[in-house]
């Protein structure tokens, strides 16, 4: 028998610093910063430069406590365990004034035997949080490690707390603390299900085999009474995605390893490649009298996933392979959604993952400098078909291996591998972020460290952790680091094998045209400012200059503002104000990433993946994110919806601005596509100066160059060159699916005419339909609503015809009733020609 007593709910807490002795309340799960905010003790740390004062409050210790009642029946259970799903981080836990345990790893799920600490009636639990800031500062003074990532407080490597909480080149230094996940006491007697592992076998027979390995924990006092020993039974029930029964079988305790067959499996596919059906598995532990003692439940997708590193003509491919099919991986890197973990909610995460699916992602990399997301993150990825490249939580740091560190990292890894291994979305485990690369290439800031740390690296990531993973999951692919060529410091960022991080565009200031040929680009990126509405959320009007103290403190990469301005100088006219600067910076970001993705998709086969840096933000900031802290899509995210579409087109220039242009059709679906494409040369008034059409079939999982053209007869004329453009349109039947445009001069030298916009808004059952027409050709047309945050079906598009562009907004995006007139009144339309003054 098993019973869970939740200890979530209202706790009392107070600071242990001398100046603060008042006692407050706060809801658990919850964190110190969120409870300070609720009690109005601080202002929002994300407002202006509040971060720094709030950071110093993290140098104090805090005590959390509450009462709970234990009944006589509870004490009749043979065993009681305190389960902490997430404690952040250094804490001493006492029950009834007796120390139960000390914690020092936020990535772990802790279980402590507490029966001997409990008493019938009223009990008191206390969790004393020791300051993480104090810990890392002392650590930094006491060790010989001098490297920390840009913006990150030194000493953080020694503490198993998400590194980004100490700051990053996109995040604030706010190492909050608290009970951030459920806390409960589990009572049980006799036996319970301790572990269930399910391996899949997909043979040629067409059926899928599920191999179960069940571990039952029987209490030793019970086991010793041999004569009374029970026979235990497991009842395994499998239901299909609609809830229909697939099988229900009962096994006895001699059969803890058994196999079930699913006769007509419906396979799980990543987004864009098929459906994502999920089967439910439920196991009940029964005694001879058929009383249920425990239940285990999970959802699985029937699929195989691995990574092919087979040799190819360039070196070795790096291709995520699902159900035997090598896919082109498309997505981004995910960072934690907030520094204040109480603000991360199931709803917010669900929206973010839906936004990934809507932008045609099929993969996210959970980056190693954060923490392991909640179960609901992975559940949602299962549902949306988003594969997960799961880093272990190590990144950009020098780690010192010692006994306690080893124990922590092994246990936290096992905890999380066991928690996540059944998810359909789980594609691969990866040891860390950028550390093999750092050591192998002798990054300047790593030079001078004692060589034992490099040896520690090898022990941790090439021996200790792979073994810890294998002990719990022997089927999922393991990759030692990102980037890597397979380990052993063997040229980790080699371009023709393994995965690559490419930062020459952006960090080294190189032009977009420099993207080379890679096998799988798992990190590359380009910064932009968030929308003016987001800037307004953390600034006063007088702060809204990018070099102000406040704006600079919401830009964590010291060189970044200069870089943005430099790239603007290359492509665009000088923006007329901060609002326009933010808009243009987003267009540049879109262009930068699109350039890379389209290049790599054209090299499908040689390259098999793109994960740009980064999907999201953890606070309002200028960064590489495509969706900002408030969930607002930047231009890049709308661009991703176009350039990551499984069936789409791209335009490739021989070299930038060349009149020799090639037109490509991409098919990353599993079906052949019939299509038609128009290729046009046009002028400001949408007059067609030249045109050609192409029609044909495109095999599944392929790319085709359908046309090559030389526009020199037009571009040789200087005036024409800066006023004509080529448009490439893709149709299925009569339906226009998408289009792309290419200029023959940089936008700053293009002769944009001042457009007059004509907007009409109508409504249908579920959406508002907005048609934007313009008096002339215009580029990167942005739509936004002054007072509402909505997602448009398309945005930052070009207008290349008198008919304009029609986009849709779901009515669900509005909380209150809206009319087409109100939408129109609230709508702002702008394009590149509106971004500069003379
Ligand atoms: C990558 C990441 C992060 C960083 C980003 C931008 O290397 O792994 O460490 O935020 O670069 O600089």
Short mmCIF file of C-alpha atoms in Angstrom, two decimals, residues 179-649:
data_model
loop_
_atom_site.label_atom_id
_atom_site.label_comp_id
_atom_site.label_asym_id
_atom_site.label_seq_id
_atom_site.Cartn_x
_atom_site.Cartn_y
_atom_site.Cartn_z
CA UNK A 179 11.70 24.40 -3.14
CA UNK A 180 10.96 24.69 -6.85
CA UNK A 181 9.21 21.36 -7.41
CA UNK A 182 6.85 19.15 -5.42
CA UNK A 183 7.72 18.06 -1.93
CA UNK A 184 5.86 15.18 -0.30
CA UNK A 185 6.04 12.25 2.08
CA UNK A 186 5.46 8.83 0.61
CA UNK A 187 4.25 6.12 2.99
CA UNK A 188 4.29 2.50 1.94
CA UNK A 189 4.24 -1.01 3.30
CA UNK A 190 5.16 -4.39 1.93
CA UNK A 191 6.04 -3.58 -1.67
CA UNK A 192 6.01 -0.95 -4.39
CA UNK A 193 7.09 -0.50 -7.99
CA UNK A 194 10.56 0.90 -7.89
CA UNK A 195 11.45 1.11 -11.53
CA UNK A 196 10.07 0.26 -14.95
CA UNK A 197 12.09 0.20 -18.12
CA UNK A 198 10.51 -0.36 -21.51
CA UNK A 199 12.61 -1.14 -24.55
CA UNK A 200 11.13 -1.26 -28.01
CA UNK A 201 11.78 -3.69 -30.80
CA UNK A 202 10.64 -2.91 -34.30
CA UNK A 203 11.33 -5.86 -36.51
CA UNK A 204 10.40 -6.60 -40.07
CA UNK A 205 7.20 -8.39 -39.00
CA UNK A 206 5.29 -5.11 -38.85
CA UNK A 207 4.45 -5.45 -35.17
CA UNK A 208 6.20 -3.65 -32.32
CA UNK A 209 7.55 -5.48 -29.29
CA UNK A 210 7.66 -3.82 -25.88
CA UNK A 211 10.15 -5.41 -23.53
CA UNK A 212 9.36 -4.62 -19.91
CA UNK A 213 11.79 -4.78 -17.04
CA UNK A 214 10.03 -4.13 -13.74
CA UNK A 215 11.75 -3.72 -10.39
CA UNK A 216 9.69 -4.21 -7.27
CA UNK A 217 10.90 -2.98 -3.92
CA UNK A 218 9.88 -5.33 -1.11
CA UNK A 219 10.53 -4.23 2.41
CA UNK A 220 13.20 -6.39 4.00
CA UNK A 221 11.27 -6.97 7.23
CA UNK A 222 8.59 -8.46 5.07
CA UNK A 223 10.97 -10.49 2.92
CA UNK A 224 12.50 -12.09 6.00
CA UNK A 225 9.23 -13.66 6.95
CA UNK A 226 9.75 -16.30 4.27
CA UNK A 227 6.85 -18.48 5.26
CA UNK A 228 4.43 -15.62 4.71
CA UNK A 229 5.99 -14.41 1.48
CA UNK A 230 3.38 -13.29 -0.99
CA UNK A 231 3.35 -13.79 -4.69
CA UNK A 232 3.13 -10.44 -6.41
CA UNK A 233 1.48 -9.79 -9.72
CA UNK A 234 1.77 -7.03 -12.26
CA UNK A 235 -1.15 -6.15 -14.45
CA UNK A 236 0.09 -4.37 -17.56
CA UNK A 237 -2.39 -2.44 -19.61
CA UNK A 238 -1.59 -0.77 -22.92
CA UNK A 239 -4.05 1.61 -24.52
CA UNK A 240 -3.88 3.20 -27.95
CA UNK A 241 -3.93 6.96 -28.60
CA UNK A 242 -7.75 7.03 -28.51
CA UNK A 243 -7.84 5.14 -25.22
CA UNK A 244 -8.82 1.80 -26.77
CA UNK A 245 -7.45 -1.28 -25.04
CA UNK A 246 -4.53 -2.88 -26.88
CA UNK A 247 -3.69 -5.47 -24.25
CA UNK A 248 -4.08 -6.30 -20.58
CA UNK A 249 -1.91 -9.05 -19.16
CA UNK A 250 -1.12 -10.28 -15.69
CA UNK A 251 2.31 -11.67 -14.77
CA UNK A 252 3.57 -13.05 -11.52
CA UNK A 253 6.75 -12.31 -9.65
CA UNK A 254 8.81 -14.81 -11.56
CA UNK A 255 8.31 -12.72 -14.67
CA UNK A 256 9.64 -9.24 -13.98
CA UNK A 257 10.98 -9.22 -17.52
CA UNK A 258 8.36 -9.82 -20.16
CA UNK A 259 7.30 -8.75 -23.62
CA UNK A 260 4.07 -7.41 -25.04
CA UNK A 261 3.31 -7.12 -28.73
CA UNK A 262 1.46 -4.32 -30.48
CA UNK A 263 0.15 -5.87 -33.69
CA UNK A 264 -0.42 -2.80 -35.86
CA UNK A 265 1.75 -0.11 -34.34
CA UNK A 266 1.04 3.47 -35.26
CA UNK A 267 4.48 4.98 -35.46
CA UNK A 268 5.46 8.26 -33.83
CA UNK A 269 7.10 10.77 -36.19
CA UNK A 270 8.68 14.17 -35.62
CA UNK A 271 6.77 17.30 -36.64
CA UNK A 272 6.47 17.60 -40.43
CA UNK A 273 7.15 13.93 -41.05
CA UNK A 274 3.96 12.34 -39.76
CA UNK A 275 1.67 11.91 -36.77
CA UNK A 276 2.76 11.75 -33.12
CA UNK A 277 0.46 9.06 -31.67
CA UNK A 278 1.08 8.22 -28.02
CA UNK A 279 0.22 4.95 -26.28
CA UNK A 280 -0.44 4.76 -22.57
CA UNK A 281 1.18 2.09 -20.41
CA UNK A 282 -0.13 1.40 -16.95
CA UNK A 283 1.23 -1.20 -14.55
CA UNK A 284 -0.56 -2.15 -11.35
CA UNK A 285 1.16 -4.09 -8.59
CA UNK A 286 -1.28 -6.61 -7.11
CA UNK A 287 -1.09 -9.05 -4.23
CA UNK A 288 -2.75 -12.47 -4.18
CA UNK A 289 -6.04 -10.94 -3.10
CA UNK A 290 -5.83 -8.61 -6.14
CA UNK A 291 -5.43 -5.56 -3.96
CA UNK A 292 -3.53 -2.85 -5.81
CA UNK A 293 -0.41 -1.68 -3.92
CA UNK A 294 1.08 0.67 -6.45
CA UNK A 295 0.59 1.99 -9.97
CA UNK A 296 3.07 3.12 -12.59
CA UNK A 297 2.01 5.10 -15.67
CA UNK A 298 3.74 6.54 -18.69
CA UNK A 299 3.12 7.46 -22.28
CA UNK A 300 5.29 6.16 -25.06
CA UNK A 301 5.58 6.70 -28.78
CA UNK A 302 6.33 3.71 -30.97
CA UNK A 303 9.46 4.62 -32.82
CA UNK A 304 13.17 4.08 -33.10
CA UNK A 305 15.52 7.05 -32.83
CA UNK A 306 19.26 7.07 -33.19
CA UNK A 307 21.99 9.17 -34.78
CA UNK A 308 23.84 7.88 -37.81
CA UNK A 309 27.54 8.76 -37.88
CA UNK A 310 28.22 6.59 -40.92
CA UNK A 311 30.95 7.50 -43.33
CA UNK A 312 29.95 9.59 -46.31
CA UNK A 313 31.86 11.21 -49.12
CA UNK A 314 32.72 14.24 -46.96
CA UNK A 315 33.71 12.50 -43.74
CA UNK A 316 31.03 11.18 -41.39
CA UNK A 317 27.42 12.21 -41.44
CA UNK A 318 25.56 13.24 -38.30
CA UNK A 319 21.95 12.42 -39.03
CA UNK A 320 19.16 11.90 -36.54
CA UNK A 321 17.41 8.79 -37.81
CA UNK A 322 13.77 8.14 -36.93
CA UNK A 323 12.11 4.85 -37.85
CA UNK A 324 15.05 4.21 -40.16
CA UNK A 325 14.72 7.54 -41.98
CA UNK A 326 17.50 10.11 -41.85
CA UNK A 327 15.83 13.43 -41.20
CA UNK A 328 17.05 16.97 -41.69
CA UNK A 329 16.90 18.30 -38.14
CA UNK A 330 15.45 21.80 -37.84
CA UNK A 331 15.09 23.78 -34.64
CA UNK A 332 16.89 25.81 -32.03
CA UNK A 333 18.56 25.74 -28.65
CA UNK A 334 16.33 25.98 -25.58
CA UNK A 335 17.48 27.80 -22.44
CA UNK A 336 15.55 27.94 -19.13
CA UNK A 337 12.46 30.09 -19.43
CA UNK A 338 13.08 32.23 -16.33
CA UNK A 339 15.57 32.97 -13.58
CA UNK A 340 12.69 32.90 -11.14
CA UNK A 341 11.51 29.33 -11.50
CA UNK A 342 8.08 29.97 -9.97
CA UNK A 343 7.30 31.92 -13.13
CA UNK A 344 7.81 28.88 -15.36
CA UNK A 345 4.38 27.32 -15.78
CA UNK A 346 2.89 24.46 -17.70
CA UNK A 347 0.82 26.90 -19.78
CA UNK A 348 3.77 29.10 -20.65
CA UNK A 349 5.93 26.13 -21.62
CA UNK A 350 3.09 24.61 -23.65
CA UNK A 351 2.75 27.86 -25.61
CA UNK A 352 6.49 27.94 -26.29
CA UNK A 353 6.53 24.36 -27.60
CA UNK A 354 3.44 25.05 -29.71
CA UNK A 355 5.29 28.06 -31.11
CA UNK A 356 8.16 25.73 -32.07
CA UNK A 357 5.82 23.34 -33.84
CA UNK A 358 4.09 26.28 -35.54
CA UNK A 359 7.47 27.41 -36.89
CA UNK A 360 8.06 23.92 -38.31
CA UNK A 361 10.70 22.86 -35.80
CA UNK A 362 11.26 19.15 -35.44
CA UNK A 363 13.90 19.41 -32.70
CA UNK A 364 15.09 21.42 -29.69
CA UNK A 365 18.41 21.13 -27.97
CA UNK A 366 18.05 21.50 -24.20
CA UNK A 367 21.31 23.33 -23.59
CA UNK A 368 23.65 22.23 -20.80
CA UNK A 369 23.97 25.50 -18.89
CA UNK A 370 20.43 25.34 -17.55
CA UNK A 371 18.45 22.71 -15.66
CA UNK A 372 16.39 19.68 -16.65
CA UNK A 373 12.90 20.96 -17.51
CA UNK A 374 9.74 19.67 -15.86
CA UNK A 375 7.89 16.57 -17.09
CA UNK A 376 5.29 18.74 -18.81
CA UNK A 377 7.98 20.14 -21.11
CA UNK A 378 8.77 16.66 -22.43
CA UNK A 379 5.09 15.62 -22.49
CA UNK A 380 4.36 18.55 -24.73
CA UNK A 381 7.33 17.75 -27.00
CA UNK A 382 5.98 14.19 -27.30
CA UNK A 383 2.62 15.60 -28.34
CA UNK A 384 3.98 18.13 -30.82
CA UNK A 385 6.63 15.90 -32.39
CA UNK A 386 9.60 17.93 -31.19
CA UNK A 387 12.69 15.73 -30.81
CA UNK A 388 14.91 16.54 -27.85
CA UNK A 389 18.67 16.72 -27.99
CA UNK A 390 19.28 16.54 -24.24
CA UNK A 391 22.52 17.95 -22.90
CA UNK A 392 23.55 16.93 -19.43
CA UNK A 393 23.75 20.03 -17.28
CA UNK A 394 27.34 21.07 -17.84
CA UNK A 395 28.57 23.95 -19.95
CA UNK A 396 31.40 26.43 -20.46
CA UNK A 397 33.11 25.64 -17.15
CA UNK A 398 36.12 23.92 -15.65
CA UNK A 399 35.02 21.19 -13.25
CA UNK A 400 37.12 19.72 -10.48
CA UNK A 401 36.41 16.05 -9.93
CA UNK A 402 36.26 14.90 -6.33
CA UNK A 403 34.24 12.27 -4.47
CA UNK A 404 31.21 14.40 -3.60
CA UNK A 405 31.11 15.94 -7.06
CA UNK A 406 31.26 12.50 -8.62
CA UNK A 407 28.50 11.19 -6.40
CA UNK A 408 26.26 14.15 -7.23
CA UNK A 409 26.74 14.09 -10.98
CA UNK A 410 26.23 10.33 -11.19
CA UNK A 411 23.08 10.40 -9.08
CA UNK A 412 21.58 13.46 -10.79
CA UNK A 413 22.25 11.89 -14.19
CA UNK A 414 20.59 8.63 -13.18
CA UNK A 415 17.61 10.50 -11.70
CA UNK A 416 17.01 12.38 -14.91
CA UNK A 417 17.74 9.55 -17.31
CA UNK A 418 15.21 7.39 -15.47
CA UNK A 419 12.71 10.24 -15.51
CA UNK A 420 13.04 11.02 -19.21
CA UNK A 421 14.02 7.81 -20.98
CA UNK A 422 10.48 6.80 -21.98
CA UNK A 423 9.67 9.98 -23.79
CA UNK A 424 9.01 9.57 -27.48
CA UNK A 425 10.76 12.90 -28.05
CA UNK A 426 14.10 11.87 -26.54
CA UNK A 427 16.59 11.67 -29.41
CA UNK A 428 20.02 11.75 -27.79
CA UNK A 429 21.99 12.44 -24.63
CA UNK A 430 24.92 14.80 -24.90
CA UNK A 431 27.61 15.25 -22.24
CA UNK A 432 28.04 19.02 -22.13
CA UNK A 433 28.18 22.33 -23.95
CA UNK A 434 31.45 23.34 -25.64
CA UNK A 435 33.90 21.93 -23.12
CA UNK A 436 35.65 19.35 -25.28
CA UNK A 437 36.07 22.09 -27.87
CA UNK A 438 37.42 24.54 -25.27
CA UNK A 439 40.06 22.11 -24.02
CA UNK A 440 41.02 20.79 -27.45
CA UNK A 441 41.39 24.20 -29.05
CA UNK A 442 42.99 25.68 -25.94
CA UNK A 443 40.64 28.61 -25.63
CA UNK A 444 42.56 31.60 -24.35
CA UNK A 445 40.57 31.71 -21.12
CA UNK A 446 41.21 28.02 -20.42
CA UNK A 447 44.95 28.29 -20.90
CA UNK A 448 46.97 28.14 -17.70
CA UNK A 449 44.62 25.84 -15.77
CA UNK A 450 46.28 22.87 -14.14
CA UNK A 451 46.34 19.90 -16.53
CA UNK A 452 44.46 17.77 -14.00
CA UNK A 453 41.26 19.61 -14.98
CA UNK A 454 41.62 18.45 -18.55
CA UNK A 455 42.13 14.92 -17.23
CA UNK A 456 39.03 15.39 -15.05
CA UNK A 457 37.12 16.37 -18.16
CA UNK A 458 37.96 13.06 -19.80
CA UNK A 459 37.07 11.06 -16.70
CA UNK A 460 33.71 12.81 -16.28
CA UNK A 461 32.48 12.96 -19.85
CA UNK A 462 34.08 9.94 -21.43
CA UNK A 463 33.83 7.46 -18.58
CA UNK A 464 31.77 8.34 -15.50
CA UNK A 465 28.70 9.89 -17.11
CA UNK A 466 28.38 7.63 -20.17
CA UNK A 467 28.41 4.70 -17.75
CA UNK A 468 25.81 6.33 -15.52
CA UNK A 469 23.55 6.86 -18.55
CA UNK A 470 24.06 3.35 -19.84
CA UNK A 471 23.12 1.86 -16.50
CA UNK A 472 19.65 3.40 -16.93
CA UNK A 473 19.26 3.71 -20.68
CA UNK A 474 21.12 1.43 -23.02
CA UNK A 475 19.23 2.38 -26.16
CA UNK A 476 19.43 6.15 -26.58
CA UNK A 477 22.39 7.53 -28.53
CA UNK A 478 25.10 9.25 -26.47
CA UNK A 479 27.31 12.05 -27.77
CA UNK A 480 30.17 13.25 -25.54
CA UNK A 481 29.89 17.01 -26.06
CA UNK A 482 28.54 19.67 -28.37
CA UNK A 483 30.37 20.28 -30.61
CA UNK A 484 32.23 17.01 -30.94
CA UNK A 485 33.62 14.64 -33.50
CA UNK A 486 33.06 11.71 -31.16
CA UNK A 487 35.35 12.54 -28.24
CA UNK A 488 38.99 12.25 -27.15
CA UNK A 489 39.66 15.91 -28.11
CA UNK A 490 39.73 14.78 -31.74
CA UNK A 491 39.08 18.09 -33.52
CA UNK A 492 35.67 18.57 -31.84
CA UNK A 493 34.51 21.33 -34.18
CA UNK A 494 35.61 19.60 -37.40
CA UNK A 495 33.30 20.64 -40.21
CA UNK A 496 32.87 17.26 -41.88
CA UNK A 497 31.84 15.04 -38.96
CA UNK A 498 29.87 15.29 -35.74
CA UNK A 499 28.16 18.59 -34.90
CA UNK A 500 29.46 22.13 -35.14
CA UNK A 501 29.12 25.42 -33.34
CA UNK A 502 29.74 28.16 -35.85
CA UNK A 503 30.22 31.62 -34.40
CA UNK A 504 32.32 33.37 -37.02
CA UNK A 505 29.17 35.13 -38.20
CA UNK A 506 28.30 37.24 -35.14
CA UNK A 507 31.10 36.69 -32.57
CA UNK A 508 33.85 37.28 -35.17
CA UNK A 509 31.81 39.79 -37.14
CA UNK A 510 32.01 37.90 -40.45
CA UNK A 511 29.33 38.42 -43.12
CA UNK A 512 26.45 35.94 -43.49
CA UNK A 513 27.99 34.76 -46.72
CA UNK A 514 30.73 33.03 -44.73
CA UNK A 515 28.60 30.07 -43.58
CA UNK A 516 30.59 27.04 -44.64
CA UNK A 517 29.67 23.45 -45.34
CA UNK A 518 28.94 21.56 -42.14
CA UNK A 519 27.58 18.16 -41.25
CA UNK A 520 25.20 19.44 -38.52
CA UNK A 521 25.22 22.99 -37.19
CA UNK A 522 23.99 22.71 -33.62
CA UNK A 523 24.78 26.32 -32.65
CA UNK A 524 25.12 29.57 -34.54
CA UNK A 525 23.23 32.74 -33.90
CA UNK A 526 22.70 36.45 -34.23
CA UNK A 527 21.40 38.96 -31.70
CA UNK A 528 18.55 41.42 -31.94
CA UNK A 529 16.67 43.76 -29.66
CA UNK A 530 13.22 42.76 -28.50
CA UNK A 531 10.13 44.65 -29.65
CA UNK A 532 9.60 48.14 -28.24
CA UNK A 533 6.74 46.81 -26.11
CA UNK A 534 9.21 44.49 -24.40
CA UNK A 535 11.76 47.28 -24.03
CA UNK A 536 9.01 49.38 -22.42
CA UNK A 537 8.43 46.61 -19.85
CA UNK A 538 11.80 47.23 -18.19
CA UNK A 539 12.59 50.87 -18.97
CA UNK A 540 11.42 54.38 -18.32
CA UNK A 541 11.14 56.51 -21.47
CA UNK A 542 14.45 58.22 -20.64
CA UNK A 543 16.22 54.82 -20.63
CA UNK A 544 15.30 53.96 -24.20
CA UNK A 545 18.65 54.57 -25.80
CA UNK A 546 20.65 51.38 -26.34
CA UNK A 547 23.71 52.84 -24.61
CA UNK A 548 21.86 53.90 -21.46
CA UNK A 549 22.78 52.22 -18.20
CA UNK A 550 19.48 50.35 -18.07
CA UNK A 551 19.57 49.16 -21.68
CA UNK A 552 23.19 48.08 -21.28
CA UNK A 553 22.30 46.05 -18.22
CA UNK A 554 19.70 44.26 -20.37
CA UNK A 555 22.40 43.46 -22.92
CA UNK A 556 24.73 40.94 -21.31
CA UNK A 557 27.24 40.57 -24.10
CA UNK A 558 29.57 43.56 -23.80
CA UNK A 559 30.47 43.57 -27.51
CA UNK A 560 26.98 42.97 -28.87
CA UNK A 561 25.57 46.46 -29.38
CA UNK A 562 28.63 47.34 -31.43
CA UNK A 563 28.15 44.21 -33.50
CA UNK A 564 24.51 44.93 -34.20
CA UNK A 565 25.40 48.46 -35.33
CA UNK A 566 28.23 47.14 -37.47
CA UNK A 567 26.00 44.68 -39.29
CA UNK A 568 23.34 47.38 -39.70
CA UNK A 569 25.96 49.58 -41.34
CA UNK A 570 26.60 46.80 -43.81
CA UNK A 571 22.97 46.23 -44.82
CA UNK A 572 20.58 49.02 -43.83
CA UNK A 573 20.27 52.77 -43.62
CA UNK A 574 20.72 54.23 -40.16
CA UNK A 575 17.45 53.67 -38.24
CA UNK A 576 15.62 56.82 -37.23
CA UNK A 577 14.91 55.89 -33.57
CA UNK A 578 15.25 53.11 -30.98
CA UNK A 579 11.97 51.54 -32.08
CA UNK A 580 13.20 51.34 -35.68
CA UNK A 581 16.59 50.13 -34.52
CA UNK A 582 14.93 47.23 -32.72
CA UNK A 583 12.87 46.46 -35.84
CA UNK A 584 15.88 46.54 -38.19
CA UNK A 585 18.00 44.48 -35.76
CA UNK A 586 15.33 41.78 -35.91
CA UNK A 587 15.31 41.77 -39.70
CA UNK A 588 19.08 41.39 -39.71
CA UNK A 589 18.79 38.51 -37.29
CA UNK A 590 16.24 36.85 -39.58
CA UNK A 591 18.46 37.38 -42.63
CA UNK A 592 21.52 36.04 -40.80
CA UNK A 593 19.90 32.79 -39.73
CA UNK A 594 17.91 32.30 -42.94
CA UNK A 595 21.12 32.59 -44.92
CA UNK A 596 22.64 29.70 -42.97
CA UNK A 597 19.57 27.46 -42.94
CA UNK A 598 18.88 27.82 -46.64
CA UNK A 599 22.50 27.14 -47.46
CA UNK A 600 22.55 23.96 -45.36
CA UNK A 601 19.21 22.74 -46.63
CA UNK A 602 20.52 23.11 -50.17
CA UNK A 603 23.38 20.84 -49.07
CA UNK A 604 20.99 18.20 -47.71
CA UNK A 605 22.95 14.98 -47.32
CA UNK A 606 26.23 16.69 -46.59
CA UNK A 607 24.48 18.68 -43.86
CA UNK A 608 21.68 17.09 -41.87
CA UNK A 609 20.74 19.62 -39.24
CA UNK A 610 20.38 23.19 -38.06
CA UNK A 611 19.72 24.25 -34.47
CA UNK A 612 20.12 27.98 -34.18
CA UNK A 613 21.06 29.78 -31.00
CA UNK A 614 18.60 30.40 -29.27
CA UNK A 615 14.87 29.85 -29.02
CA UNK A 616 13.85 31.84 -25.94
CA UNK A 617 14.84 34.29 -23.20
CA UNK A 618 14.85 33.97 -19.42
CA UNK A 619 14.14 37.69 -18.84
CA UNK A 620 13.55 40.74 -21.05
CA UNK A 621 16.86 41.33 -22.83
CA UNK A 622 18.64 41.91 -26.13
CA UNK A 623 19.72 38.44 -27.21
CA UNK A 624 19.95 35.73 -29.85
CA UNK A 625 16.39 34.52 -29.06
CA UNK A 626 13.70 34.20 -31.72
CA UNK A 627 10.92 34.48 -29.12
CA UNK A 628 11.34 37.06 -26.40
CA UNK A 629 10.68 36.75 -22.68
CA UNK A 630 7.01 37.67 -23.06
CA UNK A 631 6.48 35.12 -25.80
CA UNK A 632 6.54 37.75 -28.56
CA UNK A 633 7.76 36.34 -31.83
CA UNK A 634 10.68 38.23 -33.25
CA UNK A 635 11.10 38.47 -37.03
CA UNK A 636 13.34 35.38 -36.87
CA UNK A 637 10.59 33.17 -35.54
CA UNK A 638 8.26 34.17 -38.37
CA UNK A 639 11.18 33.58 -40.73
CA UNK A 640 11.76 30.13 -39.22
CA UNK A 641 8.17 29.22 -40.01
CA UNK A 642 9.05 29.86 -43.67
CA UNK A 643 12.62 28.56 -43.92
CA UNK A 644 11.99 25.46 -41.79
CA UNK A 645 8.79 24.52 -43.68
CA UNK A 646 9.22 20.90 -44.80
CA UNK A 647 8.09 21.74 -48.33
CA UNK A 648 9.47 25.10 -49.37
CA UNK A 649 11.79 27.05 -51.66
#
